[in-house]
Amino acid sequence: NCDDEGNWRVGWGWGCVDFREYDTTGNQVANPPQFGEQGHNGHPVLDWSGSEFGVAWVSYDDFYFRRINSSRELIGDDPFGNLHIGSDPNQSDDRSAARTKIAWDFETGGYGVFVIIDHTLYFLRISIDGTVLRTVRSLGEGYSQTFGGQFVALYYDGAYSLLYSDNDELFYRRIGLDGSSIAKTTIASINVRYPSMIRKGEHFYAFWNEGGVTGRARVTVLDKDGNLVPGKSGPIGDGRTMKTPVAAYDSTYDRIAVVYLDGND
């Protein structure tokens, strides 16, 4: 909870962004700064540039960005250090169903921010100092809802790779730094609410459910341009139900781990 000026104060009922960091044993290692706009602050995401964190989130119809330095301190006075970087053109106030992703493109020095709000996927790009390099651009339909809906955005080799649903199909998509569409591949003709994707070398591994939410989990492996890699795709988990599979890549052992729900477990 925070008060209506974005400062931390228990009992007001608004939602601030709360940054916390933990070591490998689960101990908190940084004092958590809290920040936000007046009232609602939803679905915060962050990425590390190599020298600081960039955070993006949605407040009502508006998109915001904030920097946290290497000492885990807010850059800029609170609450005025929040940078307004864009707005929902439709003014839908679809805040509860909004989803955001942020990806640092280290080769050129900017953050790509993606927002699904009011069933539309938007893109914008900002520099490390908060300058808007690419204003809000629509990338077409995108799926999210209050209690479901996720997507993935990763940076690799000069562009962003996305995995998302539009309520009818699951797409892999390659987006340039200016928001232009480089490639688009349909992975499945169903609504997949919780897709997951990791990059392993030059290949992208997309994990999803055959039934959209329930059913057998599958992996689809593509190159960066969305071309299917022969002999790599198919069902996983010996046919068992694997809801919402989420993957991570361990480069030390060159292995991929997947966690999932099986029934209620």
XYZ file of C-alpha atoms in Angstrom:
265
model
C 0.000 0.000 0.000
C 1.056 3.587 -0.555
C -0.535 7.003 -0.277
C -1.924 8.955 -3.216
C 1.406 10.721 -3.841
C 3.267 7.482 -4.495
C 5.052 7.430 -1.129
C 5.015 4.356 1.077
C 2.345 4.496 3.748
C 0.357 1.500 4.914
C -3.416 1.644 4.809
C -4.304 3.806 1.835
C -5.103 0.911 -0.443
C -3.176 1.983 -3.538
C -0.460 -0.152 -5.100
C 3.159 1.023 -5.260
C 6.001 -0.639 -7.140
C 8.172 -2.462 -4.606
C 11.741 -3.443 -5.554
C 13.321 -6.262 -3.566
C 16.475 -8.284 -4.129
C 17.515 -11.623 -2.627
C 20.682 -13.680 -2.600
C 20.858 -17.376 -3.496
C 19.926 -18.400 0.060
C 16.758 -16.293 -0.002
C 17.993 -13.464 2.220
C 17.022 -9.937 1.249
C 20.144 -7.998 0.266
C 18.780 -4.552 -0.580
C 16.500 -2.114 1.194
C 13.376 -2.078 -0.954
C 12.647 1.289 -2.570
C 8.964 1.888 -3.239
C 7.675 4.232 -5.908
C 4.783 4.836 -8.240
C 2.183 7.259 -9.494
C -0.909 8.369 -7.633
C -3.270 5.461 -7.158
C -2.860 2.355 -9.272
C 0.509 0.940 -10.389
C 0.288 -2.417 -12.140
C 2.422 -5.217 -13.573
C 5.936 -3.794 -13.070
C 8.819 -5.401 -14.976
C 12.563 -4.721 -14.963
C 15.792 -5.450 -16.786
C 19.466 -4.827 -16.010
C 21.527 -2.684 -18.399
C 24.902 -3.620 -16.952
C 25.044 -0.495 -14.792
C 21.479 0.047 -13.560
C 17.930 -1.277 -13.661
C 15.135 0.007 -15.859
C 11.578 -0.533 -14.611
C 8.368 -0.162 -16.631
C 4.748 -0.402 -15.499
C 1.185 0.724 -16.203
C -0.847 3.243 -14.210
C -4.436 3.475 -15.463
C -4.007 4.447 -19.170
C -0.390 5.557 -18.845
C 2.990 3.856 -19.215
C 5.862 4.790 -16.894
C 9.595 4.157 -16.569
C 11.962 4.495 -13.615
C 15.682 3.961 -13.123
C 17.375 2.260 -10.161
C 21.158 2.652 -9.878
C 23.755 -0.030 -9.070
C 23.398 0.792 -5.348
C 19.679 -0.045 -5.646
C 18.666 3.573 -5.127
C 15.995 5.407 -7.078
C 17.319 7.856 -9.659
C 15.341 11.099 -9.478
C 13.295 12.609 -6.681
C 10.251 10.663 -5.550
C 7.522 10.925 -6.727
C 8.763 13.116 -9.580
C 11.433 10.736 -10.873
C 8.851 8.603 -12.677
C 9.057 9.166 -16.416
C 5.805 9.181 -18.386
C 6.746 7.378 -21.599
C 3.390 6.843 -23.303
C -0.347 6.235 -23.030
C -3.013 3.896 -24.300
C -4.296 5.679 -27.439
C -7.803 4.298 -26.776
C -7.872 5.513 -23.154
C -9.405 2.179 -22.216
C -8.294 2.191 -18.562
C -7.860 -1.577 -18.966
C -5.357 -1.478 -16.119
C -6.275 -4.741 -14.402
C -5.722 -6.737 -17.594
C -2.621 -4.859 -18.751
C 0.655 -6.747 -19.221
C 4.136 -5.278 -19.679
C 7.580 -6.530 -20.692
C 10.942 -4.762 -20.893
C 14.136 -5.869 -22.648
C 17.527 -4.126 -22.653
C 19.195 -4.037 -26.089
C 22.802 -3.839 -24.981
C 24.310 -3.386 -28.450
C 22.630 -0.035 -29.068
C 21.768 1.028 -25.528
C 18.000 1.197 -25.114
C 15.077 -0.483 -23.414
C 12.301 -1.981 -25.507
C 8.982 -1.763 -23.655
C 5.961 -3.807 -24.724
C 2.461 -3.313 -23.300
C -0.711 -5.275 -23.933
C -3.709 -3.152 -22.948
C -7.257 -3.107 -24.318
C -6.462 -6.206 -26.431
C -3.698 -4.380 -28.327
C 0.063 -4.932 -28.221
C 2.083 -1.694 -28.150
C 5.805 -1.030 -28.435
C 7.993 1.899 -27.444
C 11.695 2.318 -26.828
C 13.615 4.520 -24.411
C 17.282 5.251 -23.794
C 19.093 4.520 -20.566
C 18.591 8.139 -19.451
C 14.842 7.978 -20.045
C 14.658 9.678 -23.448
C 11.857 8.255 -25.578
C 13.519 6.946 -28.756
C 10.392 5.413 -30.278
C 6.931 6.654 -29.318
C 4.027 4.268 -28.799
C 3.434 2.061 -31.834
C 0.673 -0.522 -32.237
C 1.770 -4.033 -33.195
C -1.781 -5.346 -33.593
C -4.019 -7.498 -31.423
C -2.665 -9.003 -28.209
C -4.320 -11.103 -25.530
C -4.477 -10.473 -21.799
C -7.140 -10.584 -19.131
C -7.459 -9.772 -15.446
C -6.702 -13.291 -14.170
C -4.663 -14.635 -17.060
C -2.510 -13.807 -19.987
C 1.233 -13.568 -20.321
C 3.761 -13.005 -23.068
C 7.532 -12.934 -23.549
C 9.909 -10.350 -25.020
C 13.642 -11.031 -25.422
C 16.395 -9.051 -27.149
C 18.843 -10.810 -29.434
C 21.068 -9.792 -32.328
C 19.659 -6.366 -33.133
C 15.934 -7.001 -32.611
C 13.321 -8.239 -30.166
C 11.781 -11.716 -30.205
C 8.230 -11.989 -28.875
C 5.930 -14.863 -27.972
C 2.284 -13.895 -27.480
C -1.329 -14.754 -28.263
C -4.041 -12.642 -29.903
C -6.869 -14.789 -28.447
C -6.970 -17.025 -31.536
C -3.362 -17.915 -32.318
C 0.049 -18.118 -30.667
C 2.750 -16.156 -32.476
C 6.499 -15.904 -32.522
C 7.396 -12.453 -33.793
C 10.585 -10.535 -34.546
C 10.403 -6.756 -34.026
C 13.009 -4.192 -35.055
C 14.242 -1.418 -32.759
C 11.874 0.994 -34.502
C 8.892 -1.310 -33.987
C 8.874 -2.641 -37.553
C 7.807 -6.239 -38.120
C 10.705 -8.400 -39.330
C 9.127 -11.859 -39.102
C 5.956 -13.500 -37.800
C 5.272 -17.229 -37.371
C 2.053 -18.890 -36.185
C 2.966 -21.593 -33.657
C -0.546 -22.758 -32.726
C -4.118 -21.884 -33.735
C -5.436 -21.654 -30.168
C -5.386 -19.092 -27.398
C -2.356 -19.874 -25.234
C -2.659 -17.824 -22.061
C 0.722 -18.568 -20.464
C 3.418 -19.167 -23.067
C 7.067 -19.262 -22.040
C 10.187 -18.809 -24.143
C 13.941 -18.940 -23.631
C 16.884 -18.487 -25.958
C 19.570 -21.173 -26.184
C 22.337 -20.081 -28.521
C 20.742 -19.019 -31.801
C 17.514 -20.928 -31.175
C 14.338 -19.912 -29.351
C 12.400 -22.533 -27.372
C 8.688 -21.755 -26.995
C 6.758 -23.766 -24.384
C 2.951 -23.917 -24.462
C -0.127 -26.094 -23.796
C -1.991 -27.930 -26.529
C -5.300 -26.993 -24.904
C -4.368 -23.379 -24.352
C -4.458 -23.723 -20.553
C -4.567 -27.476 -19.914
C -3.369 -30.490 -21.841
C 0.007 -31.742 -22.985
C 2.870 -29.294 -22.959
C 4.818 -28.797 -26.160
C 8.031 -27.125 -27.184
C 8.459 -25.394 -30.529
C 12.027 -24.516 -31.519
C 12.690 -21.745 -34.019
C 15.586 -19.687 -35.263
C 15.546 -15.927 -34.719
C 13.665 -15.382 -38.000
C 10.850 -17.699 -36.960
C 11.854 -20.712 -39.050
C 11.164 -24.114 -37.501
C 14.334 -25.980 -36.501
C 13.977 -29.565 -37.816
C 13.794 -32.384 -35.282
C 13.575 -30.192 -32.186
C 9.831 -29.657 -31.585
C 7.143 -31.856 -30.063
C 5.324 -32.849 -26.842
C 7.194 -33.001 -23.537
C 6.503 -34.699 -20.231
C 5.443 -38.153 -21.493
C 1.904 -36.960 -22.258
C 1.006 -35.847 -18.748
C -0.995 -32.674 -18.145
C 1.443 -29.800 -17.732
C -0.281 -26.471 -17.161
C 1.528 -23.175 -17.686
C 5.028 -24.556 -18.398
C 7.731 -21.999 -17.585
C 11.305 -22.594 -18.715
C 14.786 -21.410 -17.756
C 18.140 -22.118 -19.398
C 21.225 -23.133 -17.417
C 24.208 -22.186 -19.580
C 26.693 -23.836 -17.197
C 25.312 -27.318 -17.831
C 23.624 -26.514 -21.169
C 20.251 -27.716 -19.907
C 16.706 -26.364 -19.888
C 14.501 -26.716 -16.800
C 10.710 -26.523 -16.924
C 8.322 -26.023 -14.004
C 4.588 -26.548 -14.388
C 1.284 -27.336 -12.690
C -0.049 -30.905 -12.728
C -3.595 -30.676 -11.442
C -3.286 -28.637 -8.256
C 0.375 -29.542 -7.654
